[in-house]
Each structure stands twice: as C-alpha cells, then as structure tokens.
Coordinates of C-alpha atoms in Angstrom, one line a residue:
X139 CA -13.4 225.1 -83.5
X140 CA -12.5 225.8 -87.1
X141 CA -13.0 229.2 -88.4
X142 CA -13.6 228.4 -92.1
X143 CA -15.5 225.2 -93.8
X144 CA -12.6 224.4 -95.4
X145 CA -10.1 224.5 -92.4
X146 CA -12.3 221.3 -90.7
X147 CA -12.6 219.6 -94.5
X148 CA -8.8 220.0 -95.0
X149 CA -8.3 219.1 -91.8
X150 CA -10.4 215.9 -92.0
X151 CA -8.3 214.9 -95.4
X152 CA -5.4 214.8 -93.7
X153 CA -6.4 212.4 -91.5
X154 CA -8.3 210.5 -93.8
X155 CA -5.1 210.6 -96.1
X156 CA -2.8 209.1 -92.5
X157 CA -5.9 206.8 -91.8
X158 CA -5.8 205.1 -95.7
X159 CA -1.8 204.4 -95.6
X160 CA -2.3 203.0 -92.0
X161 CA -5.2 200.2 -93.3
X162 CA -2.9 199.5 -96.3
X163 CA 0.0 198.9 -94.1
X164 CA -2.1 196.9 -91.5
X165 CA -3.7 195.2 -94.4
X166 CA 0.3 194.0 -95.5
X167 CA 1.3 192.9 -92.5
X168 CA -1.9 191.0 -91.5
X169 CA -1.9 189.1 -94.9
X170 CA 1.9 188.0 -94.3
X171 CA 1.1 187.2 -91.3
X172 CA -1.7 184.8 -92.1
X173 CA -0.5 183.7 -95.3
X174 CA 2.7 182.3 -93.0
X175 CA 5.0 184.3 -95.3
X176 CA 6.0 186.1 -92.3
X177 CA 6.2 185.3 -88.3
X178 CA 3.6 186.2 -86.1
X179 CA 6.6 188.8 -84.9
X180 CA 5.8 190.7 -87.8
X181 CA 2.6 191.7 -86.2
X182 CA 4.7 193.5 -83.6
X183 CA 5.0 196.2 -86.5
X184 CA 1.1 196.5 -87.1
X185 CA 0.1 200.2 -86.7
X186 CA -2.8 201.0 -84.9
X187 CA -5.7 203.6 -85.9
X188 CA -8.3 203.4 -83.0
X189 CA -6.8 207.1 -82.3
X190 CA -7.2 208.0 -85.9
X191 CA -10.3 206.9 -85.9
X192 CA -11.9 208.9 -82.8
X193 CA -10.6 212.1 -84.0
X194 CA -12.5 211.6 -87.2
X195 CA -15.6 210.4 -85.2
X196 CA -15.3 213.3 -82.5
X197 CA -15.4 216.1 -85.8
X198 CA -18.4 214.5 -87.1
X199 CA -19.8 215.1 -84.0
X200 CA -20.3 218.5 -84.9
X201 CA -21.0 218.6 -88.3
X202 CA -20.7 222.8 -88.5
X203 CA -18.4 223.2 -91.8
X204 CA -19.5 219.5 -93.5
X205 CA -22.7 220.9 -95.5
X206 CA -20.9 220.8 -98.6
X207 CA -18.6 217.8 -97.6
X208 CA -19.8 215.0 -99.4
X209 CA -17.0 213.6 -101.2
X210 CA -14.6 213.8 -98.0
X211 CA -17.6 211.7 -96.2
X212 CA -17.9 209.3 -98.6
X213 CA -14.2 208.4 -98.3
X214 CA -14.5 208.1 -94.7
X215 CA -17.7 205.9 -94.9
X216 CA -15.7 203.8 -97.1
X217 CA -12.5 203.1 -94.7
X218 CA -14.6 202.5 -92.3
X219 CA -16.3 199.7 -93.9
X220 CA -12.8 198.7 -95.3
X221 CA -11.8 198.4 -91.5
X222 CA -14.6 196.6 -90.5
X223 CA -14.0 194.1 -93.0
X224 CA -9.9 194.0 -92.3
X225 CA -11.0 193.6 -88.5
X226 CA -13.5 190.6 -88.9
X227 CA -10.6 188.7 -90.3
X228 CA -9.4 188.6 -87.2
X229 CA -11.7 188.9 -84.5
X230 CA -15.2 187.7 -86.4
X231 CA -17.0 184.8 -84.5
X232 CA -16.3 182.0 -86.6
X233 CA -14.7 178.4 -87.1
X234 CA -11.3 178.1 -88.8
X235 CA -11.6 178.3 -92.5
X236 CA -15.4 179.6 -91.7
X237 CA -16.3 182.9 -93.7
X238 CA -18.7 186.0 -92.3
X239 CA -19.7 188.3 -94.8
X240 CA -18.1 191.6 -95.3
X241 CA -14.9 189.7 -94.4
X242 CA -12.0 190.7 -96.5
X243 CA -11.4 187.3 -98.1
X244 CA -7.8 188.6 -99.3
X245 CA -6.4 188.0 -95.9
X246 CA -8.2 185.2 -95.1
X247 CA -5.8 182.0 -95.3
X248 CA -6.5 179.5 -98.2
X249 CA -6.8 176.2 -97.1
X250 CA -3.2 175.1 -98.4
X251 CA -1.9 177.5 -95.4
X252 CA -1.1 176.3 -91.7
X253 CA -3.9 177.2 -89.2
X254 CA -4.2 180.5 -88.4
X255 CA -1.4 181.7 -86.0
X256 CA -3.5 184.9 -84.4
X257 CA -5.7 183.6 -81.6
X258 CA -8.6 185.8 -81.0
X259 CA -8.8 184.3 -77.6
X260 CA -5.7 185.9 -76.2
X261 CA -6.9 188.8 -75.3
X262 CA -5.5 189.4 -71.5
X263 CA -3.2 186.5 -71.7
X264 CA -0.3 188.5 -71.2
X265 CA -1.7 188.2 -67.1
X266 CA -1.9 184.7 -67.3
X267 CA 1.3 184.2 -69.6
X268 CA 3.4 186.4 -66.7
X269 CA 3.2 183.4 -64.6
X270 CA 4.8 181.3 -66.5
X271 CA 8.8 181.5 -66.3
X272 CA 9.5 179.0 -68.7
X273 CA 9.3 181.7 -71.6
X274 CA 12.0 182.4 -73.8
X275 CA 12.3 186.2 -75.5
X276 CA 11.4 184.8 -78.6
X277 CA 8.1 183.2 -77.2
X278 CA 7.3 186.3 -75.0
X279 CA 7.8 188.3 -78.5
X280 CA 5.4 185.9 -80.4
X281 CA 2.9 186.6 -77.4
X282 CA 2.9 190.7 -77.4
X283 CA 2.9 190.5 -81.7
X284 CA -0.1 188.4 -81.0
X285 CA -1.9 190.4 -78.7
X286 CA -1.2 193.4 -80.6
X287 CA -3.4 191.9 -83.4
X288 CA -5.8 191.4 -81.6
X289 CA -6.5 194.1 -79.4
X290 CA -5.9 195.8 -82.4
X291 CA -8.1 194.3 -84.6
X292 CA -10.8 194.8 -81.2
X293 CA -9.9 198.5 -81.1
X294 CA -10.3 198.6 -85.1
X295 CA -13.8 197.2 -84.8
X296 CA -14.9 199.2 -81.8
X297 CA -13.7 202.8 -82.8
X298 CA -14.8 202.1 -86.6
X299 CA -18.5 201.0 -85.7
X300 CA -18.7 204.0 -83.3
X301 CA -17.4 206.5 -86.2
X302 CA -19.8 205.1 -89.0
X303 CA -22.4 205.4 -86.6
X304 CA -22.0 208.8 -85.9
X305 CA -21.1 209.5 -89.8
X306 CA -24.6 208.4 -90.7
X307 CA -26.4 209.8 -87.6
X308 CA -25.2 213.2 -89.0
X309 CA -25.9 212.2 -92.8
X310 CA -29.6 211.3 -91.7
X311 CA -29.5 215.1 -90.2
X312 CA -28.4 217.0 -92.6

C-alpha cells in the first residue's frame, strides 16, 4: 500500500513508461517478422508484457490514490487498446489476408508478401513437435520463435482485456 497519491501515480508511470517501449519493440519485431524482412527467429527476441500488464491491472484494483489520476489513466486505456490491436494481428479469427477491425493494419502483410509465417494454431505444438527427431536446431529454433508469438500475442490479449476491464469498472465508480 502506497502512503501518498503520488507514490501509486508515479509508480504506475513507470510502468506505463516500461509497458510503452515494450509494445514499440514488440510492434518492430512483429512487423519484420511478417513483412518477411526478417526470419521467424527474430520473434525469439519479442518481449513479453502479460506481467506488465497484471501489475497495472492488480493497482487499479484498488483505486485509493487515482481520484485525481486521469491523465495517467487515459495512457493506460490507450496501450491497452494499442495491445489489443497489436495482438489481433496475430491471433484474431480470420482468413489470410482477412481484416477484423481494431486490427493494427501496419503489421498486417500486404498482399505482395509471402503468407504469413506465424501460425496461430501452434499453440502446444512444441508436445507434438518433441516427437519428431527429424528436427534440425535451426527448425526447432523457428518452432519456439513461433510459439513465442503466439502465446505471446494470447497472453497480450488475455492480460490486456482483463486490465481495460478493470480500468473502466473503476472509471464507472469513481
């Protein structure tokens, strides 16, 4: 528990601040990633932000400290949303070259690219992959960087929804 208002708003910024240079770096990789510009591998690089994410969700469960918080609310409405979108790139429902809206149509792949090289499907292949010895390092590589975006992109969805739920529970409260 914070002592002061400002201790829980500061405290909030900085993870707000870590949060914002995590989705632009997510955002980079994704995009080379499915423009083709860079291997799948990249996406063993992609940082993750589902922990991020709670931490914001769990202060805004207690809202003590946030009455005069607006500004550092509205940012964190808006990365949420910004999340969302990056996420549904990956992990929305749709047919290739299909579009959802609220997608972030900057990383989805023009139709001069390859197909896309993330498959949403291989969640909990790794299992199934592990029975197969006929894998080289490289392909075993291209598997984890693939899982990684996905369950990623899962985790980004999940954590995000459940923190821009809470953030305008506690809005409709105040």
């Amino acid at each position: 528990s914070f002592d002061v208002p400002t201790e829980k708003e500061g405290f909030l910024n900085r993870i707000v601040d870590i949060f914002d240079r995590r989705l632009v770096t997510m955002k980079s990789i994704l995009a080379a990633v499915l423009s083709g510009e860079s291997g799948i591998l990249m996406g063993q690089q992609l940082p993750l932000t589902n922990g991020l994410i709670a931490s914001l969700r769990l202060s805004l469960e207690d809202p003590a400290g946030l009455e005069n918080s607006d500004g550092v609310l509205d940012r964190i409405a808006s990365l949420l949303c910004q999340a969302i979108r990056i996420a549904l790139t990956i992990v929305a429902d749709v047919s290739e070259g299909e579009l959802v809206e609220g997608m972030d149509k900057e990383l989805v792949p023009g139709p001069e690219s390859e197909t896309n090289p993330i498959n949403p499907g291989a969640i909990g292949a790794n299992g199934i992959f592990s029975s197969i010895d006929r894998s080289t390092d490289e392909e075993n590589a291209k598997r984890v960087a693939s899982q990684r975006i996905v369950v990623g992109a899962w985790l980004l969805t999940r954590e995000s929804c459940g923190a821009l739920s809470t953030l305008l529970s506690m809005k409709c409260n105040v």
